[in-house]
């Protein structure tokens, strides 16, 4: 087959599976061979890609021989070890872990915001942003180009699948445990209702009938790693080193699609009408903003779609040059698999 | 019986029921007779109050004769008509609807913030704040006294019972409809899964496995009534007419207890340590803030409790004099029944 050779590392996970769905859904792709790579546990599985059986190979240095671009969706420590190995074997590693995102020698890329950054990759590694950050980047990039972004205050409504397949499985098990139980006007019995499921949850508290104000690990001064990613990655992607950012990251009982309430302050005058015009002109954004007709995005309606959906655009009444927005993006697609894949498309003719 | 006569108008609703629970749970109460009032449809029902049977009476002018304080939890238009009638019959009406909250001749009271305002009630009416606003008032009032509040950016995670018993019933029915269905990594089938329940929902979109960025009715420039209540009521309760406020109100699939992510800016220097000290000293606040030990409030853990729970207190990294907080309050208790009842307690010796 002609075309660059693509490898998917972590092919059997929630994001890897979505990468294969994306490739299958594309009418034509630039790739020659597509190689599936996973842990030794999953090696030997046979998956369909473009209608053909592909056998999953175990992660090993030699599986990268001949690979032009390797998409990684594996834990941070696996990426930290293996992305450089893939690069040393001649592949460009496009990595969806947190291992390289803030490395100054690794570009952090959202194609519709900073595609040009992908060309400068001294380590042969390009990083894909965190899914929460990514959910708003298409919208923030477009608005920044027009109005000059200065500050973001963000509250997230993050889906269970941000914690991968174990997150999905746990939420569904908890839902089955609480559904039909008469909790009256109380949801306080949630902990009791899910107790039989045991403590083996990717979430630090029950998620069914609850929201959990924690994602990631503890960093300095009470911040979660997820909240600092939103700050630091937004600065790097948008190229605004002094962007002011405060985020509160909260997990909600949604299976897939992150939502964000965003309070965005600009250096130039901004109106709802002008923002609508900018957002509606973006090919990767769907503007859904007619609250009188019940039109705004929700995670359940956006899931499975490629574009970022934006609604509830309001001019802040008491803050100059400031908009409020509600943004929904499928965290497995644009938030992970899709953007990683789009980075590969962006550099397909460079490898 | 000695003591003032108390009436509960809307005694059979979710909030009215909680009012009765609060009275029953109090060791001693200042009230003489307690009268239950509801629509003609519910009249004749017999409910237990303080262990005794009380027959619900239909709303009529004469049921207020002899009443000292009448707690109202009924729709705005019923309050607008009947609270003045109760007042004309000699009762003080403590009203939990939106009908009078912004009336300059009606005090809007949260006892631990502005109890003194309750004494000045030229119309014989005192208003209870909206439940979303109320969820953060104890915390914001305490921090304002110490640090001088200037601005709030708020994103809400509002429970289904904010829409009363129909909200609770709908969410539980939707949960049963989606639980155990294999929605894969997708929650997009939620709309299909709940379609059999029909359109008779208090929510404008499916709420199970979803979040809905809308509460209330459409006001000017794309704002929801709920979002403007947070702004205008916060200003009135805190006595800061020029407080800058932006809120995004979002319904989440939680039965009871609202949560808020709050970005609060003060006029004076503030640290996490100083804020902790202020919050921990409030009798109606529980500080739960040790993320390294997994300690922060969640709605499912807070439900049924009187105090406001506060956690995730962080100093904003890029915004001077600004704290981030995550606040949870039971919207049926402090957010509605409890605060209304506490207003009645505050004025019990004035009637």
XYZ file of C-alpha atoms in Angstrom:
702
model
C 0.000 0.000 0.000
C 1.129 3.545 -0.712
C 1.134 6.278 1.914
C 2.751 6.625 5.323
C 2.541 3.788 7.828
C 0.406 4.604 10.883
C 0.592 2.833 14.231
C -1.982 3.047 17.027
C -0.426 2.330 20.409
C -3.118 1.531 22.971
C -5.386 0.292 20.191
C -7.740 -1.667 22.429
C -8.618 1.142 24.881
C -11.572 3.553 24.752
C -9.548 6.154 22.833
C -7.787 3.627 20.577
C -11.152 2.129 19.653
C -12.401 5.596 18.771
C -9.304 6.174 16.598
C -10.198 3.070 14.591
C -13.818 4.289 14.294
C -12.560 7.604 12.953
C -10.348 5.918 10.355
C -13.200 3.646 9.303
C -15.555 6.612 8.971
C -13.159 8.571 6.744
C -13.980 8.129 3.066
C -10.326 8.033 2.164
C -7.237 8.172 4.324
C -3.627 8.938 3.429
C -2.261 5.881 5.193
C -0.633 2.786 3.872
C -0.365 0.047 6.471
C -2.122 0.607 9.792
C -0.485 -1.225 12.671
C -2.253 -1.893 15.999
C -0.147 -2.068 19.140
C -1.155 -2.729 22.740
C 0.062 -4.353 25.917
C 1.173 -7.984 25.838
C -2.174 -8.833 27.451
C -4.087 -7.657 24.361
C -1.575 -8.888 21.765
C -3.010 -11.421 19.343
C -6.508 -9.913 19.377
C -7.848 -9.372 15.871
C -9.637 -6.084 15.181
C -11.279 -4.824 11.979
C -9.717 -1.700 10.478
C -11.005 -0.413 7.133
C -12.878 -3.691 6.821
C -9.779 -5.835 7.169
C -8.553 -7.985 10.037
C -5.547 -6.556 11.821
C -3.784 -8.520 14.560
C -2.779 -6.488 17.621
C 0.983 -6.625 18.269
C 2.668 -6.380 21.648
C 4.552 -3.176 22.402
C 8.249 -3.716 21.539
C 10.951 -1.559 19.921
C 10.891 -3.402 16.612
C 7.139 -2.900 16.016
C 7.980 0.732 15.260
C 10.357 -0.160 12.425
C 8.893 1.237 9.230
C 6.249 3.252 11.085
C 5.968 6.909 9.984
C 3.525 8.163 12.614
C 2.657 6.439 15.902
C -0.437 7.585 17.789
C -0.047 6.892 21.511
C -2.919 6.595 23.972
C -1.376 4.873 26.980
C -0.618 5.903 30.597
C 1.917 8.670 31.158
C 4.728 6.365 32.240
C 4.320 4.092 29.202
C 4.410 7.099 26.873
C 7.403 8.537 28.696
C 9.308 5.355 27.986
C 8.007 4.357 24.572
C 7.359 7.554 22.602
C 11.128 8.261 22.497
C 11.729 4.653 21.398
C 9.214 5.076 18.564
C 10.938 8.349 17.610
C 14.358 6.702 17.696
C 13.066 4.100 15.234
C 12.058 6.894 12.825
C 8.393 7.443 13.670
C 6.835 10.725 14.728
C 5.094 9.982 18.016
C 1.797 11.825 18.536
C 1.165 11.348 22.229
C -2.078 11.749 24.144
C -0.576 11.313 27.605
C 0.551 14.041 29.958
C 4.195 12.991 29.713
C 5.400 15.546 27.159
C 2.772 18.285 26.969
C 4.735 20.919 28.880
C 8.149 19.900 27.437
C 9.435 23.020 25.641
C 10.864 20.799 22.889
C 7.505 19.139 22.247
C 4.779 21.065 20.439
C 1.259 20.864 21.917
C -1.073 21.007 18.955
C -4.715 21.683 18.148
C -4.698 21.833 14.345
C -7.275 24.587 13.913
C -5.445 26.724 16.501
C -1.696 26.165 16.037
C -1.110 23.636 13.230
C 2.155 25.380 12.344
C 3.642 24.347 15.709
C 3.547 20.669 14.640
C 6.396 21.187 12.164
C 8.894 22.042 14.908
C 9.366 18.735 16.751
C 13.032 18.320 17.715
C 12.315 15.168 19.727
C 10.133 13.599 17.056
C 7.250 13.878 19.512
C 4.069 15.960 19.275
C 1.726 16.136 22.269
C -2.045 16.059 22.209
C -3.705 18.230 24.900
C -5.691 17.058 27.887
C -9.335 16.399 26.993
C -10.731 19.109 29.252
C -8.488 21.788 27.790
C -9.205 20.523 24.272
C -12.969 20.820 24.746
C -12.738 24.592 24.575
C -9.643 25.195 22.424
C -11.341 25.459 19.020
C -13.697 28.103 20.410
C -11.081 29.933 22.463
C -8.587 29.918 19.573
C -11.113 31.475 17.212
C -12.227 34.100 19.718
C -8.611 34.876 20.694
C -7.636 35.586 17.085
C -10.415 38.146 16.853
C -10.667 39.688 20.313
C -7.375 38.941 22.152
C -7.920 36.545 25.049
C -6.651 37.716 28.460
C -8.319 35.577 31.100
C -10.399 32.423 31.578
C -12.462 31.281 34.543
C -13.626 27.729 33.817
C -15.853 25.219 35.596
C -15.983 21.760 34.051
C -18.662 19.095 33.839
C -16.450 16.119 32.939
C -17.682 12.773 31.707
C -16.846 9.387 33.186
C -15.056 8.209 30.046
C -12.347 10.764 30.766
C -11.180 7.977 33.080
C -11.263 5.505 30.180
C -13.255 2.295 29.878
C -13.051 1.651 33.665
C -14.795 4.994 34.169
C -17.587 4.070 31.780
C -18.028 0.640 33.355
C -18.107 2.014 36.874
C -20.698 4.690 36.124
C -22.959 2.166 34.391
C -22.651 -0.249 37.307
C -23.452 2.520 39.789
C -26.452 3.642 37.741
C -27.853 0.126 37.748
C -27.294 -0.037 41.500
C -29.225 3.173 42.228
C -31.928 3.013 39.538
C -35.335 2.098 40.798
C -34.240 2.417 44.418
C -36.587 4.700 46.295
C -34.171 7.340 47.463
C -37.092 9.682 48.113
C -36.024 13.265 47.848
C -32.614 12.163 49.072
C -29.582 11.093 47.137
C -27.685 10.528 50.358
C -28.192 6.809 50.108
C -26.064 6.688 46.970
C -23.002 5.618 48.917
C -24.974 2.765 50.494
C -26.574 1.804 47.188
C -23.217 1.428 45.427
C -21.358 -0.103 48.389
C -21.746 -3.623 46.977
C -19.682 -2.586 43.952
C -16.622 -2.264 46.173
C -13.948 0.397 46.273
C -12.368 -0.457 42.943
C -13.521 2.733 41.242
C -11.525 5.158 39.112
C -13.473 7.915 40.893
C -12.793 9.023 44.460
C -16.504 9.103 45.419
C -19.778 7.711 44.068
C -20.554 9.352 40.718
C -24.150 8.222 40.100
C -26.594 10.888 41.347
C -23.593 12.942 42.404
C -20.922 15.329 41.173
C -17.313 14.990 42.337
C -15.088 18.079 42.495
C -11.869 16.211 41.847
C -10.012 14.892 38.795
C -6.368 13.883 38.661
C -3.787 14.088 41.423
C -3.031 16.625 44.143
C -0.627 19.416 43.204
C 0.575 22.404 45.239
C -1.808 24.540 47.249
C -4.882 22.365 46.815
C -4.996 22.416 43.012
C -5.708 19.216 41.083
C -3.452 18.186 38.212
C -6.449 18.478 35.874
C -7.032 22.112 36.866
C -3.391 23.042 36.318
C -3.415 21.294 32.929
C -6.274 23.533 31.835
C -4.192 26.555 32.801
C -0.784 25.526 31.497
C -1.901 23.805 28.315
C -4.246 26.654 27.342
C -1.320 29.064 27.645
C 0.939 26.898 25.474
C -1.605 26.070 22.745
C -2.873 29.628 22.422
C 0.637 31.074 22.656
C -0.321 33.401 25.525
C 2.289 32.737 28.237
C 0.649 35.137 30.695
C -2.956 34.080 30.094
C -4.778 34.262 33.428
C -6.638 31.015 34.101
C -8.574 29.562 37.022
C -10.318 26.227 36.581
C -12.449 24.054 38.835
C -12.696 20.515 37.459
C -15.743 18.480 38.430
C -16.743 14.986 37.343
C -20.444 14.509 36.504
C -22.500 11.350 35.844
C -22.340 11.609 32.055
C -20.778 8.767 30.072
C -19.043 10.716 27.304
C -18.681 14.419 26.354
C -17.185 17.084 28.533
C -18.930 20.413 29.074
C -17.377 23.653 30.292
C -18.841 26.887 31.618
C -16.352 29.503 30.439
C -15.996 33.134 31.560
C -13.599 34.621 28.997
C -12.163 38.132 29.144
C -10.669 39.793 26.061
C -8.472 42.811 25.456
C -10.802 44.200 22.800
C -14.507 45.020 22.707
C -16.640 41.955 22.208
C -20.364 41.520 21.696
C -22.508 38.411 21.485
C -23.234 39.237 17.862
C -19.547 39.537 16.972
C -18.721 36.340 18.853
C -21.544 34.484 17.095
C -20.137 35.584 13.757
C -16.654 34.347 14.608
C -17.856 31.027 16.025
C -20.302 30.326 13.190
C -17.487 30.773 10.665
C -15.357 27.975 12.153
C -15.614 24.644 10.339
C -14.999 22.656 13.544
C -17.534 24.532 15.679
C -21.307 24.166 15.751
C -23.023 27.223 17.204
C -26.216 26.251 19.046
C -27.447 29.386 20.730
C -31.136 30.182 20.713
C -32.294 29.659 24.296
C -35.782 30.985 23.552
C -36.204 27.971 21.259
C -34.495 25.608 23.728
C -31.325 25.531 21.641
C -28.049 25.041 23.531
C -25.671 22.092 23.533
C -25.867 19.227 26.032
C -23.395 16.332 26.371
C -25.997 13.677 25.524
C -26.832 15.417 22.250
C -23.222 16.161 21.265
C -21.650 12.754 21.976
C -20.229 10.990 18.936
C -19.804 14.204 16.969
C -16.522 15.712 15.822
C -17.190 19.452 16.246
C -17.157 21.482 19.431
C -20.649 22.761 20.199
C -20.999 26.240 21.690
C -24.037 27.952 23.141
C -25.301 30.196 25.940
C -23.093 33.021 24.678
C -23.773 36.036 26.875
C -22.064 39.343 27.451
C -21.108 39.528 31.133
C -23.221 42.272 32.677
C -20.618 43.475 35.165
C -17.271 42.527 33.592
C -15.916 44.524 30.639
C -15.013 42.712 27.388
C -16.162 39.440 28.876
C -18.282 36.626 27.475
C -19.923 33.662 29.182
C -20.116 30.499 27.061
C -21.176 26.872 27.492
C -19.076 24.468 25.438
C -19.575 20.734 24.813
C -17.062 18.448 23.124
C -16.856 14.674 22.858
C -13.873 13.905 25.085
C -13.115 10.651 23.280
C -13.245 12.299 19.840
C -12.023 15.913 19.675
C -10.883 15.598 23.280
C -8.600 12.666 22.512
C -8.738 10.350 19.475
C -9.895 12.868 16.884
C -7.412 15.616 17.696
C -4.556 13.094 17.891
C -5.607 11.759 14.506
C -5.937 15.274 13.074
C -2.373 16.021 14.179
C -1.302 12.948 12.206
C -3.264 14.186 9.175
C -1.591 17.598 9.541
C 1.893 16.090 9.293
C 1.061 13.204 6.915
C 2.810 14.932 4.022
C 5.848 15.763 6.176
C 6.838 12.165 7.006
C -50.981 26.147 73.166
C -48.783 29.135 73.845
C -46.546 30.734 71.250
C -47.180 32.258 67.845
C -49.367 30.466 65.324
C -47.454 29.205 62.289
C -48.989 28.346 58.928
C -47.303 26.384 56.123
C -48.758 27.239 52.732
C -47.857 24.586 50.179
C -47.566 22.019 52.955
C -47.793 18.981 50.679
C -44.961 19.890 48.261
C -41.288 18.883 48.429
C -40.350 22.034 50.368
C -43.462 21.978 52.579
C -42.734 18.377 53.500
C -39.190 19.353 54.419
C -40.523 22.206 56.589
C -42.556 19.679 58.561
C -39.485 17.421 58.880
C -37.485 20.368 60.258
C -40.169 21.180 62.827
C -40.389 17.529 63.868
C -36.606 17.333 64.219
C -36.382 20.409 66.471
C -36.297 19.475 70.139
C -38.494 22.402 71.048
C -40.157 25.011 68.879
C -41.622 28.385 69.805
C -44.899 27.734 67.989
C -48.376 27.294 69.297
C -50.748 25.943 66.657
C -49.264 24.843 63.345
C -51.694 25.119 60.465
C -51.188 23.314 57.130
C -52.532 24.933 53.981
C -52.459 23.759 50.374
C -54.465 23.829 47.179
C -58.065 22.643 47.201
C -56.826 19.397 45.598
C -54.778 18.519 48.692
C -57.232 19.833 51.271
C -58.499 17.198 53.676
C -55.259 15.201 53.671
C -54.062 14.421 57.172
C -50.344 14.839 57.894
C -48.391 14.212 61.099
C -46.744 17.285 62.630
C -44.965 16.965 65.984
C -46.562 13.529 66.255
C -50.103 14.847 65.883
C -52.537 14.617 63.006
C -53.123 17.902 61.234
C -55.726 18.220 58.477
C -54.634 20.240 55.438
C -56.905 23.221 54.795
C -57.649 24.761 51.411
C -56.133 28.160 50.714
C -58.710 30.859 51.555
C -58.505 34.302 53.183
C -59.999 33.177 56.474
C -57.430 30.408 57.076
C -54.951 33.187 57.879
C -57.078 34.607 60.695
C -55.097 34.202 63.885
C -51.919 33.204 62.073
C -48.797 35.072 63.202
C -46.334 33.824 60.582
C -47.217 32.134 57.291
C -44.477 30.276 55.402
C -45.249 30.205 51.680
C -43.824 27.704 49.220
C -46.091 27.974 46.197
C -45.668 29.209 42.598
C -44.861 32.883 42.055
C -48.356 33.853 40.943
C -50.002 32.198 43.957
C -47.605 33.983 46.307
C -48.146 37.281 44.505
C -51.869 36.994 45.192
C -51.952 35.334 48.599
C -48.972 36.639 50.586
C -50.572 40.130 50.710
C -53.867 38.526 51.761
C -52.097 36.708 54.607
C -50.424 40.011 55.568
C -53.761 41.855 55.489
C -55.130 39.275 57.919
C -52.302 40.066 60.336
C -49.728 37.394 59.524
C -46.129 38.008 58.489
C -45.715 36.163 55.202
C -42.308 34.543 54.696
C -42.320 33.769 51.010
C -40.094 31.358 49.085
C -41.315 32.349 45.625
C -39.692 34.853 43.296
C -42.662 37.219 43.528
C -41.296 39.668 46.096
C -37.551 39.104 46.310
C -36.528 42.227 44.434
C -39.313 44.436 45.854
C -37.506 47.278 47.671
C -40.168 47.145 50.388
C -39.599 43.440 51.034
C -36.466 42.310 52.867
C -34.589 39.322 51.407
C -33.140 37.498 54.362
C -30.506 34.909 55.184
C -30.416 35.012 58.987
C -26.664 34.486 59.414
C -25.973 37.232 56.858
C -28.603 39.958 57.315
C -31.008 38.974 60.108
C -31.479 42.645 60.994
C -33.161 43.269 57.620
C -36.105 41.073 58.649
C -37.354 43.687 61.126
C -38.078 46.222 58.387
C -41.036 44.704 56.525
C -43.494 47.471 55.562
C -45.636 45.078 53.522
C -45.682 42.391 56.187
C -43.778 40.191 53.744
C -40.229 38.785 53.992
C -38.723 36.996 51.011
C -36.599 33.856 51.067
C -33.867 33.765 48.400
C -33.670 31.479 45.420
C -32.107 28.132 46.318
C -29.071 28.564 44.059
C -28.179 31.927 45.548
C -28.818 30.606 49.043
C -26.407 27.712 48.580
C -23.445 30.084 48.768
C -24.749 32.944 50.932
C -23.574 31.697 54.328
C -20.054 31.302 52.948
C -20.057 34.503 50.921
C -21.528 36.518 53.792
C -18.809 35.343 56.159
C -16.010 35.973 53.672
C -17.455 39.371 52.720
C -17.460 40.560 56.322
C -13.763 39.758 56.564
C -12.352 40.476 53.107
C -14.836 42.738 51.267
C -16.470 40.924 48.366
C -16.236 42.640 44.977
C -17.016 40.043 42.309
C -18.389 36.534 41.813
C -18.138 34.190 38.835
C -20.351 31.203 39.534
C -21.119 27.937 37.735
C -23.859 25.833 39.260
C -24.479 22.102 39.479
C -28.191 22.186 40.361
C -30.215 19.237 41.569
C -33.462 17.966 40.082
C -35.463 18.740 43.210
C -34.944 22.425 42.492
C -37.890 21.763 40.170
C -39.862 20.268 43.069
C -41.344 16.789 43.338
C -41.968 16.585 39.555
C -38.236 17.101 39.063
C -37.377 14.274 41.453
C -39.930 11.952 39.857
C -38.734 12.685 36.344
C -35.061 12.118 37.105
C -35.818 8.816 38.829
C -37.960 7.676 35.900
C -35.223 8.631 33.435
C -32.587 6.817 35.473
C -34.653 3.636 35.457
C -35.096 4.017 31.692
C -31.359 4.299 30.982
C -29.936 1.988 33.651
C -28.698 -1.323 32.396
C -29.072 -0.239 28.753
C -25.843 -0.822 26.890
C -25.095 2.689 25.741
C -21.473 1.671 25.119
C -19.175 4.637 25.408
C -22.058 6.755 24.166
C -24.681 8.616 26.118
C -26.254 9.850 22.875
C -28.982 7.280 23.119
C -30.311 8.934 26.257
C -32.957 10.822 24.313
C -34.145 7.571 22.723
C -34.013 5.700 26.025
C -36.254 8.215 27.789
C -38.574 8.854 24.821
C -41.214 6.506 26.215
C -41.577 8.770 29.244
C -43.079 11.466 27.026
C -42.448 15.197 26.930
C -44.053 15.953 30.270
C -40.794 16.865 31.989
C -39.974 19.879 34.142
C -36.604 19.909 32.359
C -36.083 21.111 28.806
C -33.856 18.119 27.849
C -33.103 14.647 29.180
C -31.333 14.948 32.543
C -30.184 11.357 33.144
C -26.576 10.906 31.900
C -26.636 14.551 30.861
C -26.240 18.112 32.101
C -28.603 20.854 30.954
C -27.370 24.450 30.815
C -30.746 25.996 31.466
C -32.901 26.746 34.511
C -35.821 29.139 34.634
C -37.148 31.372 31.899
C -35.512 33.483 29.183
C -34.620 37.038 30.137
C -32.872 39.764 28.122
C -29.743 39.056 26.117
C -29.747 35.296 26.530
C -29.640 35.205 30.330
C -31.846 32.769 32.239
C -34.011 33.998 35.108
C -32.036 31.709 37.441
C -28.738 33.330 36.470
C -30.083 36.846 37.034
C -31.511 35.801 40.402
C -28.028 34.761 41.512
C -26.756 38.217 40.558
C -29.562 40.383 41.863
C -30.343 38.466 45.039
C -26.666 38.209 46.016
C -26.381 41.982 45.728
C -29.467 42.566 47.880
C -28.687 40.007 50.602
C -25.055 41.025 50.950
C -25.902 44.725 50.732
C -23.431 45.308 47.879
C -25.463 47.064 45.163
C -22.563 47.111 42.721
C -21.333 43.559 43.311
C -20.128 42.197 39.984
C -21.706 38.802 39.278
C -21.775 36.392 36.350
C -23.484 33.030 36.771
C -24.023 30.048 34.505
C -26.766 27.800 35.864
C -26.668 24.142 34.879
C -28.937 21.308 35.951
C -27.201 18.009 36.769
C -28.583 14.502 37.421
C -28.477 14.762 41.206
C -31.707 14.391 43.181
C -31.127 16.920 45.957
C -28.313 19.350 46.921
C -26.993 22.126 44.758
C -23.272 22.612 44.238
C -21.525 25.763 43.034
C -18.038 26.449 41.733
C -17.345 29.986 42.920
C -14.577 32.374 41.826
C -14.757 35.175 44.395
C -12.723 38.377 44.275
C -12.235 40.542 47.361
C -11.049 44.085 47.992
C -8.572 42.983 50.654
C -5.770 40.432 50.739
C -7.036 36.910 51.214
C -5.253 33.610 51.714
C -6.551 30.059 51.922
C -5.473 29.931 55.548
C -7.365 33.120 56.432
C -10.449 31.942 54.542
C -10.334 28.572 56.274
C -10.255 30.333 59.628
C -13.276 32.475 58.773
C -15.282 29.583 57.343
C -14.462 27.163 60.165
C -15.722 29.707 62.693
C -19.239 29.851 61.181
C -21.808 27.712 62.988
C -23.780 27.083 59.779
C -20.768 26.097 57.660
C -18.881 22.801 57.574
C -15.392 23.167 56.134
C -14.327 20.005 54.285
C -11.056 20.823 52.617
C -8.271 18.266 52.620
C -8.008 17.040 49.029
C -4.918 14.964 49.779
C -7.134 12.861 52.052
C -10.049 12.900 49.586
C -11.959 15.425 51.670
C -14.243 17.831 49.784
C -18.029 18.068 49.768
C -20.252 16.266 47.259
C -24.027 16.611 46.915
C -24.698 12.938 47.738
C -22.799 13.265 51.007
C -24.278 16.633 52.008
C -27.958 15.954 51.284
C -30.242 16.086 54.313
C -27.881 18.279 56.301
C -28.551 21.821 57.456
C -25.111 23.451 57.060
C -23.461 24.650 53.881
C -20.395 22.535 53.118
C -17.350 24.272 51.648
C -14.190 22.783 50.185
C -11.622 23.056 47.406
C -10.587 26.487 48.688
C -7.717 27.677 46.499
C -6.011 30.981 45.949
C -6.402 31.884 42.274
C -2.941 31.759 40.719
C -3.468 34.594 38.250
C -6.175 36.770 39.827
C -5.340 39.008 42.800
C -7.342 38.693 46.038
C -9.358 35.862 44.534
C -10.432 32.511 45.921
C -11.891 29.459 44.206
C -14.376 27.473 46.301
C -16.715 24.514 45.845
C -19.887 24.830 47.890
C -22.657 22.267 48.491
C -25.977 22.994 50.173
C -29.162 20.967 50.425
C -31.502 22.964 48.191
C -34.617 21.711 49.980
C -33.211 22.538 53.430
C -30.969 25.632 53.623
C -31.857 26.380 50.008
C -35.580 26.549 50.753
C -37.414 25.085 53.765
C -34.711 25.592 56.378
C -33.889 29.212 55.586
C -37.585 30.077 55.359
C -38.093 28.438 58.719
C -35.049 30.186 60.193
C -36.489 33.530 59.091
C -39.644 32.626 61.026
C -37.516 31.737 64.068
C -35.693 35.073 63.745
C -38.937 37.043 63.982
C -40.825 34.701 66.320
C -40.456 37.119 69.213
C -41.510 40.098 67.059
C -45.000 38.831 66.213
